[in-house]
Coordinates of C-alpha atoms in Angstrom, one line a residue:
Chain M
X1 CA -128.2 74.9 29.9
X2 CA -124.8 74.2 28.6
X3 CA -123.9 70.5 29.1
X4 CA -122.4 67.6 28.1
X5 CA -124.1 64.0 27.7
X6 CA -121.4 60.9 28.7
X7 CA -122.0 58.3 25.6
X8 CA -119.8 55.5 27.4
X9 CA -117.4 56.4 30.6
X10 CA -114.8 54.0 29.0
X11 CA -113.6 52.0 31.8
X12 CA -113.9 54.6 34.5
X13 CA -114.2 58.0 34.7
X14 CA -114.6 60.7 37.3
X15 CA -115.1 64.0 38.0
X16 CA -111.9 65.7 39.3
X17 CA -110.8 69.2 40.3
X18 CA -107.8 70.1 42.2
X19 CA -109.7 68.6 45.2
X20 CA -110.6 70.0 49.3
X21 CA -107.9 70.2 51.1
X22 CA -108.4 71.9 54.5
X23 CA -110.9 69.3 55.9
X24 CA -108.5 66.2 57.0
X25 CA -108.5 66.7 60.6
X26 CA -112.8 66.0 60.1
X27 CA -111.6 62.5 58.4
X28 CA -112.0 64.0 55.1
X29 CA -109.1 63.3 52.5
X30 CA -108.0 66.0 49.7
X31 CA -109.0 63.7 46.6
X32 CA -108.5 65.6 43.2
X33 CA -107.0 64.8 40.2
X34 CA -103.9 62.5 40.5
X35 CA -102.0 64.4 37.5
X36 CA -102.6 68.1 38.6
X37 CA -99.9 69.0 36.1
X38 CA -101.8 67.4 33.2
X39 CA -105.8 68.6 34.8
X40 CA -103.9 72.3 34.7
X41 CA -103.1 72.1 31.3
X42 CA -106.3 71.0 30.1
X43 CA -107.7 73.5 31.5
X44 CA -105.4 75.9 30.2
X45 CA -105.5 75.3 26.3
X46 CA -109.7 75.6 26.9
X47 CA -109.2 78.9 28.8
X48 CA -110.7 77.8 32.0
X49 CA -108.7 78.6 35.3
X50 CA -106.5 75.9 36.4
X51 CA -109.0 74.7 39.4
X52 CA -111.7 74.1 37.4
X53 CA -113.4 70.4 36.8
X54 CA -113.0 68.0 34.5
X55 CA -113.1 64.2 33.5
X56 CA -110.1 62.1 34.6
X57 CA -110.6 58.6 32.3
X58 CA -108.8 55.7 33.1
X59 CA -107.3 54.0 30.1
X60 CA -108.9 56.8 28.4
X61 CA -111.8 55.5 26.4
X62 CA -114.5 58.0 27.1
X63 CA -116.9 59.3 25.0
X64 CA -119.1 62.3 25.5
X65 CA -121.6 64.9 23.7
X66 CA -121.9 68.1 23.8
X67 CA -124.9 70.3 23.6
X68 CA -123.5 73.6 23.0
X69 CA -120.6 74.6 21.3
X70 CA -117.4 74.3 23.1
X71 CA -113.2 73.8 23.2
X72 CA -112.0 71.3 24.6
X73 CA -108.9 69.9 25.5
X74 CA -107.0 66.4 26.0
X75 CA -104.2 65.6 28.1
X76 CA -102.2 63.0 30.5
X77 CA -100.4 60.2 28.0
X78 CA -100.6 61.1 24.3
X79 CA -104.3 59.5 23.0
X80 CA -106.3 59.7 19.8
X81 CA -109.1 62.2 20.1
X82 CA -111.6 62.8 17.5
X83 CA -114.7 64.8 16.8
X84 CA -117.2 62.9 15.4
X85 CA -115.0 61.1 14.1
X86 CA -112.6 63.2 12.6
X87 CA -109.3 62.9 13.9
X88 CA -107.6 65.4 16.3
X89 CA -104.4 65.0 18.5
X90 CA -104.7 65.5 22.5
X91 CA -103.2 68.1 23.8
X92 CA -104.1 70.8 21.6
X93 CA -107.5 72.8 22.1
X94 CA -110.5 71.0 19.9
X95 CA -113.5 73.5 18.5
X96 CA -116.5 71.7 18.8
X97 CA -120.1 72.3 18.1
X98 CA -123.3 72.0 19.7
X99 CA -124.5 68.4 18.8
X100 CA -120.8 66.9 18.2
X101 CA -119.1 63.8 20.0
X102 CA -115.8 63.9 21.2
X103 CA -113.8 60.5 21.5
X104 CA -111.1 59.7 23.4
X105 CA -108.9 56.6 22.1
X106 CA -106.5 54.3 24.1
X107 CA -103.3 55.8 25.3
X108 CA -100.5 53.2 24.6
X109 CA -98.5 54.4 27.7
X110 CA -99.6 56.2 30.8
X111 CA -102.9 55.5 33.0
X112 CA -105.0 58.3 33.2
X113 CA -106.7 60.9 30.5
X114 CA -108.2 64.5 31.3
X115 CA -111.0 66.2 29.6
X116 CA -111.2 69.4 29.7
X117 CA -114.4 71.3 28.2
X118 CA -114.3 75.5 28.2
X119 CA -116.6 76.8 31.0
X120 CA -115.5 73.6 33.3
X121 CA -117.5 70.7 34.8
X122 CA -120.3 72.4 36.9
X123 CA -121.7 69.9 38.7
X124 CA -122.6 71.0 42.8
X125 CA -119.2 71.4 44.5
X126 CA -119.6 69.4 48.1
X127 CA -116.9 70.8 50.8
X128 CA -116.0 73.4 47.7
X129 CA -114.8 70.9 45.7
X130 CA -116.6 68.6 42.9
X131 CA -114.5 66.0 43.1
X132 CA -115.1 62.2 43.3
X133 CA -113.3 60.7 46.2
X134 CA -113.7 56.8 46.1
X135 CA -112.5 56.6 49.4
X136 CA -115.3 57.9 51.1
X137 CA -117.6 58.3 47.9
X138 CA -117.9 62.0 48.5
X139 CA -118.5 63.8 45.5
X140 CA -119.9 62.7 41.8
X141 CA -120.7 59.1 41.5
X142 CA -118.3 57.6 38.9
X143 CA -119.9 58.6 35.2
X144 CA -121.7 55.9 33.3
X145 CA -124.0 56.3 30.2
X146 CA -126.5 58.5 29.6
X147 CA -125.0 61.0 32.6
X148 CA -125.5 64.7 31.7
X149 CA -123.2 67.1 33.2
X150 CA -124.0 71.0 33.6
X151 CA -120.8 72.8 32.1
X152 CA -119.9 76.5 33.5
X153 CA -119.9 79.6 31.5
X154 CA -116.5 79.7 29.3
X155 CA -114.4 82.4 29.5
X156 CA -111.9 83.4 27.3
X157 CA -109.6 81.0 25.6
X158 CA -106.1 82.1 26.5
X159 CA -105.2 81.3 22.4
X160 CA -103.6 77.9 21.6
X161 CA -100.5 76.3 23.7
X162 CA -98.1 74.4 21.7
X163 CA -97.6 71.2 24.0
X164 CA -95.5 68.3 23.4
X165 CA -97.6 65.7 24.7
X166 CA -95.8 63.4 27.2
X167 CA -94.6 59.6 27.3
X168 CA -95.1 57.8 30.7
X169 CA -91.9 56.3 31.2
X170 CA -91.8 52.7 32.2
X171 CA -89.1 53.7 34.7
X172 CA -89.3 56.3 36.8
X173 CA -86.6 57.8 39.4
X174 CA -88.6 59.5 42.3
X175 CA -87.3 62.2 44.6
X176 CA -88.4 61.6 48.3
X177 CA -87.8 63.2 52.1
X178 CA -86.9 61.2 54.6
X179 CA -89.2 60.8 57.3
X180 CA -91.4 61.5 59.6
X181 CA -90.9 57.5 60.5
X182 CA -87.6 56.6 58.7
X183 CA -86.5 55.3 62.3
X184 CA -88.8 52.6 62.6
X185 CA -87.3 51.0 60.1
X186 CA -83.8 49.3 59.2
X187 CA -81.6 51.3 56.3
X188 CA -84.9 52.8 55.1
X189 CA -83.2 55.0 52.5
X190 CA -81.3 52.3 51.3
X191 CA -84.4 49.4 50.8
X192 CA -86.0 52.3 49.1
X193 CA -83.2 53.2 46.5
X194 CA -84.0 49.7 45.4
X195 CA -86.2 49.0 41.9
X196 CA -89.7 48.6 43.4
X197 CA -92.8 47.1 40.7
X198 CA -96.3 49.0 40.6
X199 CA -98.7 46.5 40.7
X200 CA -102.6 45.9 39.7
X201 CA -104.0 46.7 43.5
X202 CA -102.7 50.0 42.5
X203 CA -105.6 52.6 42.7
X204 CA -106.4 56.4 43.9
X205 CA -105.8 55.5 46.9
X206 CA -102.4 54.1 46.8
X207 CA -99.9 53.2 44.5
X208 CA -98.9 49.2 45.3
X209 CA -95.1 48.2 45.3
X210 CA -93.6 45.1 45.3
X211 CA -89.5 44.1 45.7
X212 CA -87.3 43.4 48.1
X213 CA -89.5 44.3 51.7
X214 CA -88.6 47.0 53.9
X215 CA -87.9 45.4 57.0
X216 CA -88.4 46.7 60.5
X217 CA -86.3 48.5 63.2
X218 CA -88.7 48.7 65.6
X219 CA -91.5 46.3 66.5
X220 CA -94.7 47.2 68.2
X221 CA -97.7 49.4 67.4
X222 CA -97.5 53.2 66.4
X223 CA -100.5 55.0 67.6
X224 CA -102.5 56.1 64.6
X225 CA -101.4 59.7 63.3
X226 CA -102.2 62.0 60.2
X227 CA -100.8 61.1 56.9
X228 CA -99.9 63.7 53.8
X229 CA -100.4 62.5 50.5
X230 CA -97.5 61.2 48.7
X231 CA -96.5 59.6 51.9
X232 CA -94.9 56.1 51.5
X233 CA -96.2 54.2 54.2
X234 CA -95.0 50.6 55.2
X235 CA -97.2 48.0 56.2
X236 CA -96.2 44.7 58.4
X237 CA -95.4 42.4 55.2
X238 CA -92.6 45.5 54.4
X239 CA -93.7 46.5 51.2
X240 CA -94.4 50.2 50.7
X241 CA -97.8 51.7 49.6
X242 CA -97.3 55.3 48.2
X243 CA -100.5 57.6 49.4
X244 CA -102.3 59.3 46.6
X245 CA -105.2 61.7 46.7
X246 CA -107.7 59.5 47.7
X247 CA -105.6 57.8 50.8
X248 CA -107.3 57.9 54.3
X249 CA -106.1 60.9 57.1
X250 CA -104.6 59.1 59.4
X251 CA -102.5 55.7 59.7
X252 CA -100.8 53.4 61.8
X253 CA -98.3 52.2 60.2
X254 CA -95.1 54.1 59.7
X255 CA -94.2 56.2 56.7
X256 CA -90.6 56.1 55.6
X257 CA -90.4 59.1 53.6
X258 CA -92.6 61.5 51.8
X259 CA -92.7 62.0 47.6
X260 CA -92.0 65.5 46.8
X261 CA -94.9 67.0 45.0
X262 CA -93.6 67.6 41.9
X263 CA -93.2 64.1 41.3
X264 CA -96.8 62.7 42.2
X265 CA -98.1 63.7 38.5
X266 CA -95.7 60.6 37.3
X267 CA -96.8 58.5 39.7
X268 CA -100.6 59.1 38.7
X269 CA -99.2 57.6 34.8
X270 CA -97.2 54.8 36.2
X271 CA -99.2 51.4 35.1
X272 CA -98.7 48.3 36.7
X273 CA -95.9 46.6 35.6
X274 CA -93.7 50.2 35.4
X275 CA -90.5 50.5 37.8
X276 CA -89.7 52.7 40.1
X277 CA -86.9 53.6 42.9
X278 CA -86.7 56.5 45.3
X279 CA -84.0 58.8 45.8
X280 CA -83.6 61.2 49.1
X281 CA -83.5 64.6 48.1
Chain V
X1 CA -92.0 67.4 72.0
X2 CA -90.3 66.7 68.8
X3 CA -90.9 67.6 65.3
X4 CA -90.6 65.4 63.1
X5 CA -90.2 66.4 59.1
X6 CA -93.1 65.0 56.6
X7 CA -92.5 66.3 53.2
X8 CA -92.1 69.7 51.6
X9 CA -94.5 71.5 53.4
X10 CA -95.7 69.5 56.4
X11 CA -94.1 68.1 59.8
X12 CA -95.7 66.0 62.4
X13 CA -95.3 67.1 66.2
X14 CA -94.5 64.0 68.1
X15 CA -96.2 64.7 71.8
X16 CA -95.6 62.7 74.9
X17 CA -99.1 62.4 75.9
X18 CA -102.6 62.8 74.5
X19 CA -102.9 66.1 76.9
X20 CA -100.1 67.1 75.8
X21 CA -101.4 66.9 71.6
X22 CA -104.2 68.5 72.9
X23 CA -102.2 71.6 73.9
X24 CA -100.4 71.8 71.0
X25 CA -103.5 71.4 68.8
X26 CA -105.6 74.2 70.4
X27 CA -102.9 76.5 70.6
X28 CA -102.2 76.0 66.9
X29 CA -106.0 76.1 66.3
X30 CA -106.6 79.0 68.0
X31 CA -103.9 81.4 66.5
X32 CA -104.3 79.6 63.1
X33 CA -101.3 80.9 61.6
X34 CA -100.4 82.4 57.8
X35 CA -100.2 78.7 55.8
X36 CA -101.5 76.5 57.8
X37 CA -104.3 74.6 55.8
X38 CA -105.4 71.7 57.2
X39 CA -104.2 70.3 61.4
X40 CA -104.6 66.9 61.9
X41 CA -104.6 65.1 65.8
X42 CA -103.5 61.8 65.7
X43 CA -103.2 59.3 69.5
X44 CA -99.7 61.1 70.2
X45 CA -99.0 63.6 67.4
X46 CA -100.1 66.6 65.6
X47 CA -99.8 66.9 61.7
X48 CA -98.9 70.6 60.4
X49 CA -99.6 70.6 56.9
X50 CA -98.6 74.2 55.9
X51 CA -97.5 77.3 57.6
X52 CA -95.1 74.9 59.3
X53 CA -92.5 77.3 60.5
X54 CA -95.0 79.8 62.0
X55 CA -96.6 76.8 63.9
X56 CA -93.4 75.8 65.1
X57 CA -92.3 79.6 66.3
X58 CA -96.0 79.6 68.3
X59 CA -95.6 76.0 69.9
X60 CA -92.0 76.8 71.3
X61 CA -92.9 79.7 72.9
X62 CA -96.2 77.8 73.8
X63 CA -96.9 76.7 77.6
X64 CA -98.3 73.3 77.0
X65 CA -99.4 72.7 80.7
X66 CA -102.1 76.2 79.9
X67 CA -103.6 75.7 76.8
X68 CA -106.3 78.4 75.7
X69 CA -109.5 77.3 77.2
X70 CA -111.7 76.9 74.8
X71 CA -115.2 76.7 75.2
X72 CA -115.1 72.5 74.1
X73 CA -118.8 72.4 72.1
X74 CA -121.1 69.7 73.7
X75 CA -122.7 67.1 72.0
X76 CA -125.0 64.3 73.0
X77 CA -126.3 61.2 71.3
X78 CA -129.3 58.7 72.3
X79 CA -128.1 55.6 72.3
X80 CA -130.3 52.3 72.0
X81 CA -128.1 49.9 73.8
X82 CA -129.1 46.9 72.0
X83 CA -125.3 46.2 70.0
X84 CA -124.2 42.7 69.1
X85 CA -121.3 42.3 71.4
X86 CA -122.8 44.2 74.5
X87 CA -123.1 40.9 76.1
X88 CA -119.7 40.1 75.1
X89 CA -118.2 43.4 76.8
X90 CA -120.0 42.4 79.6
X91 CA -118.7 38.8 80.2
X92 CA -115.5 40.5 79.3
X93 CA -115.5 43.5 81.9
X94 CA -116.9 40.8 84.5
X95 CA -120.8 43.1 84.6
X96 CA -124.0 42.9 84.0
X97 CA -125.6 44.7 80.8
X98 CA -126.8 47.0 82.8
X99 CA -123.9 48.1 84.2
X100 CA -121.7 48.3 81.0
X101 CA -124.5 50.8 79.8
X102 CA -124.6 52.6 82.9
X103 CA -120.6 53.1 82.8
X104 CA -120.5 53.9 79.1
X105 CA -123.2 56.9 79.6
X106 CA -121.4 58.1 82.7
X107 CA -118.2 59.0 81.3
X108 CA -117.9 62.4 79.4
X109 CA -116.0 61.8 76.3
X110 CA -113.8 63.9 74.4
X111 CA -113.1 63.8 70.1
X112 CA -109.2 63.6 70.2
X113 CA -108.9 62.8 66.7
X114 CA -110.4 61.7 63.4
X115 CA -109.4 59.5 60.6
X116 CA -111.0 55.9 59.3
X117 CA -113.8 57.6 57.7
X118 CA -115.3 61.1 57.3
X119 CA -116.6 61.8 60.6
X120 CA -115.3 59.1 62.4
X121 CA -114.3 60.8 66.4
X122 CA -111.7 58.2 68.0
X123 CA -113.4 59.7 71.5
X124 CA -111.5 59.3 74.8
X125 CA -112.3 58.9 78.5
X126 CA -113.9 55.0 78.0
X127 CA -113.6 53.8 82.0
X128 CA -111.0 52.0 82.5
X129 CA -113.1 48.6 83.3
X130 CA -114.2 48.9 79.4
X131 CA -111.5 48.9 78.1
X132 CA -111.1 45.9 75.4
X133 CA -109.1 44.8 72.4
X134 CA -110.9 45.2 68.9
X135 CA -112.8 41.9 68.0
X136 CA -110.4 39.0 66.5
X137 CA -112.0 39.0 63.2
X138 CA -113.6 42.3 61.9
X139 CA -117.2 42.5 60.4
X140 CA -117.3 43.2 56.9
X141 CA -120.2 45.5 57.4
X142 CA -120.8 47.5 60.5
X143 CA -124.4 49.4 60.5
X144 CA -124.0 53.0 60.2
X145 CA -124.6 54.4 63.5
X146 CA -123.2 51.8 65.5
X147 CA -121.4 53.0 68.5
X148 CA -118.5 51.1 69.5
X149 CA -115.7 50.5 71.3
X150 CA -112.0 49.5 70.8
X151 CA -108.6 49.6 73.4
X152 CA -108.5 53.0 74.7
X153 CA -111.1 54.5 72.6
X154 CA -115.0 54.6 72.1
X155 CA -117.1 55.8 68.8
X156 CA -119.7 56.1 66.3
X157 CA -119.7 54.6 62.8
X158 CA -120.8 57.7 60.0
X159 CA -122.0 55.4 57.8
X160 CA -121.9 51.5 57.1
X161 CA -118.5 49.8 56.7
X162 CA -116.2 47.2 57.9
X163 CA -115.0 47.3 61.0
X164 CA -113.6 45.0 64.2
X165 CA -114.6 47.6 66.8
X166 CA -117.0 46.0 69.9
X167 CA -120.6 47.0 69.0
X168 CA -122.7 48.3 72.0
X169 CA -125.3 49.8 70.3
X170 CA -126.5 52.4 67.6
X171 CA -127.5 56.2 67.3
X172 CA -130.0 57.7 64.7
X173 CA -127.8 60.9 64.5
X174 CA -126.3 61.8 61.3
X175 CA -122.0 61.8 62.2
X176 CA -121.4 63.1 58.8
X177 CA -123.6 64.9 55.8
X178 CA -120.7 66.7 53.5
X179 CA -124.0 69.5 52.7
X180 CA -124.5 70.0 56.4
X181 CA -122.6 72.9 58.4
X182 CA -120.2 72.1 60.0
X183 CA -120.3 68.5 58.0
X184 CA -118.9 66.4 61.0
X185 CA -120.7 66.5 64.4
X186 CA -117.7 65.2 66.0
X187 CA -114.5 67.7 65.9
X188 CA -111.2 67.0 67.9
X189 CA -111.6 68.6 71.0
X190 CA -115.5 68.4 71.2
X191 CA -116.9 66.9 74.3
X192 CA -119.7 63.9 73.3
X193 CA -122.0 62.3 76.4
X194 CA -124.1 59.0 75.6
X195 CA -127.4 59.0 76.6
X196 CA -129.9 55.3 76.8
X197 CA -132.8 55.7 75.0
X198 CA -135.3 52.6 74.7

């Protein structure tokens, strides 16, 4: 069997695809990688199609083994990767042989790293997707030492991409609709154009702001309704929590606006500390 | 009716009753137009999340008051009515034990929607004399299979978690095995019946 033995998860690593959409009205969030853009590519320079698995590492710092020959690729923030030491850049596709150990450094800006190994992360797909979702904890249990992972049959490398790997800026200028709950709340496209601070609570399940809090139009309870990722909800102490893959289906507090898609991969990089302000598009 | 816009590809239907979600949601589900990937019922809303401009051409053409009638599946639980705060509901609702029990198994319940956890039915039709606000302070763990109940709404706990809904008591059924088809017992629109076991 083709596979690849995790050496040390760094300081967390999961299993991520492009995630199960399709099951939210069962209570069942999409999950998937946070930077789909940057998962995609990976799995591009390896010649795997763009759905397949791999490892998202936080902070990077993974370290993994491989028992038969393989490419693989890095990608998200630019990070030191090496092959048993031997130095190689992310984003570009690595040769590696059966036996060899493939380190992934520290990126200096950005949050999270993807692996990408050719023949894709073949661990049993639950709801058709093998995807960890900390949410509900469906899907892989976060990698620690010592895992081993199946890997798929490769299939053929697509030749190599020249990438210019990316720097996560430490402001960022989000494009956002309006609505579906804009009215609930006073000048809501107006608090929003202010500069907001991501902060540590920040996870896959929301990205935490802090600034000057949104404040209310309307008081009372909404009755609890479905959510889309990427929806910036607003909580009672006003300050807006932007959903990401992992968030839970449905809410009850209102969301001001929605982040357009393209724009969620940046989001998935922002680290605490990094600034960010919406604009209505 | 009103819809209401939610992102690039989504918009939430804003209903004027629960019924009247209902409609909307089993019309929608029925036809299951080109796009539409995921439908999700919330209290007084519907979420379209793709497809939304064929959903919207079906549901103004729609008549709400005649939704399809679909054949609702059934599903009943045993129930050991042993909960931590049945007592409580009962000094609340002014009845005996026995009574609370006996008007919790009566009613026939139906899923309107999901959310909180996978598998998690927010079921309606609690009697009116149940009817209670959540519990001032929330548990930090809930057993799974604890069947509870909160304001308007009555239901099961998939697996163990927090939670500040009213315990009556727990089921042994499985609400939610992601390898299991379908993997949710409960769906929106599913009718669920209680049954006392000892």
């Amino acid at each position: 069997m083709r596979s690849l033995e995790v050496l040390d998860p760094g300081r967390y690593a999961l299993v991520e695809d492009l995630g199960r959409p399709g099951y939210a009205h069962l209570g069942v969030t999409p999950s998937g990688a946070l930077d789909t853009v940057s998962l995609r590519l990976a799995n591009r320079l390896v010649g795997n199609p763009s759905a397949a698995a791999g490892i998202e590492a936080l902070l990077g710092g993974l370290s993994v083994r491989l028992t038969a020959s393989a490419t693989v690729a890095v990608t998200g923030p630019a990070v030191p990767v090496s092959v048993d030491g031997r130095s190689f850049g992310s984003h570009v596709p690595v040769p590696v042989r059966a036996g060899q150990s493939v380190s992934v450094g520290t990126p200096s800006t950005g949050l999270r790293c993807y692996l990408a190994v050719s023949g894709g992360i073949a661990v049993e797909p639950v709801l058709g997707s093998r995807s960890r979702d900390v949410l509900s904890g469906i899907g892989p249990a976060p990698l620690k030492g010592g895992d081993v992972l199946p890997l798929g049959e490769p299939g053929i490398p697509a030749g190599a991409d020249v990438v210019v790997p990316v720097r996560a800026p430490a402001e960022l200028v989000v494009p956002v609709t309006l609505g579906p709950r804009d009215d609930w709340l006073d000048d809501p496209a107006g608090g929003l154009s202010a500069w907001w601070t991501v902060t540590a609570e920040s996870n896959r399940v929301g990205l935490r702001l802090d600034g000057p809090p949104l404040r209310r139009a309307v008081e009372g309870e909404l009755p609890s309704e479905g959510v889309v990722t990427g929806a910036i909800q607003v909580p009672p102490n006003g300050l807006p929590v932007v959903f990401l893959a992992d968030h839970p289906t449905t809410g009850g507090y209102p969301v001001a606006a929605v982040v357009r898609a393209g724009a969620l991969s940046a989001l998935a990089q922002a680290r605490p500390g990094t600034r960010v302000r919406f604009r209505m598009s | 009716m009103r819809w209401r816009r939610c992102g690039e590809d989504a918009a939430l239907l804003d209903c004027e009753s629960l019924e009247q979600m209902r409609a909307a949601h089993a019309i929608v589900s029925a036809a299951r137009p080109e796009g539409v990937v995921d439908l999700v019922p919330g209290a007084r809303s519907l979420l379209v999340i793709g497809g939304v401009a064929a959903a919207k051409t079906l549901l103004d053409d729609a008549d709400l008051r005649h939704p399809p009638a679909g054949e609702p599946r059934e599903v009943t639980l045993d129930v050991r009515y042993d909960g931590e705060d049945l007592t409580l509901v009962a000094e609340d609702a002014g009845l005996s034990t026995d009574a609370v029990v006996e008007l919790h198994t009566e009613a026939v319940y139906t899923v309107a929607f999901t959310g909180f956890a996978p598998g998690f039915g927010y079921l309606t039709g609690l009697p009116e004399r149940l009817r209670q606000p959540r519990l001032a302070s929330p548990r930090t763990r809930v057993p799974a299979g604890s069947v509870g109940l909160a304001g308007e709404f009555t239901g099961v706990y998939p697996r163990e978690s927090p939670g500040g809904w009213r315990l009556l008591g727990r089921t042994s059924a499985t609400l939610f095995d992601p390898h299991a088809d379908p993997p949710a017992l409960f769906a929106p629109g599913d009718r669920v019946r209680f049954r006392a076991v000892r």
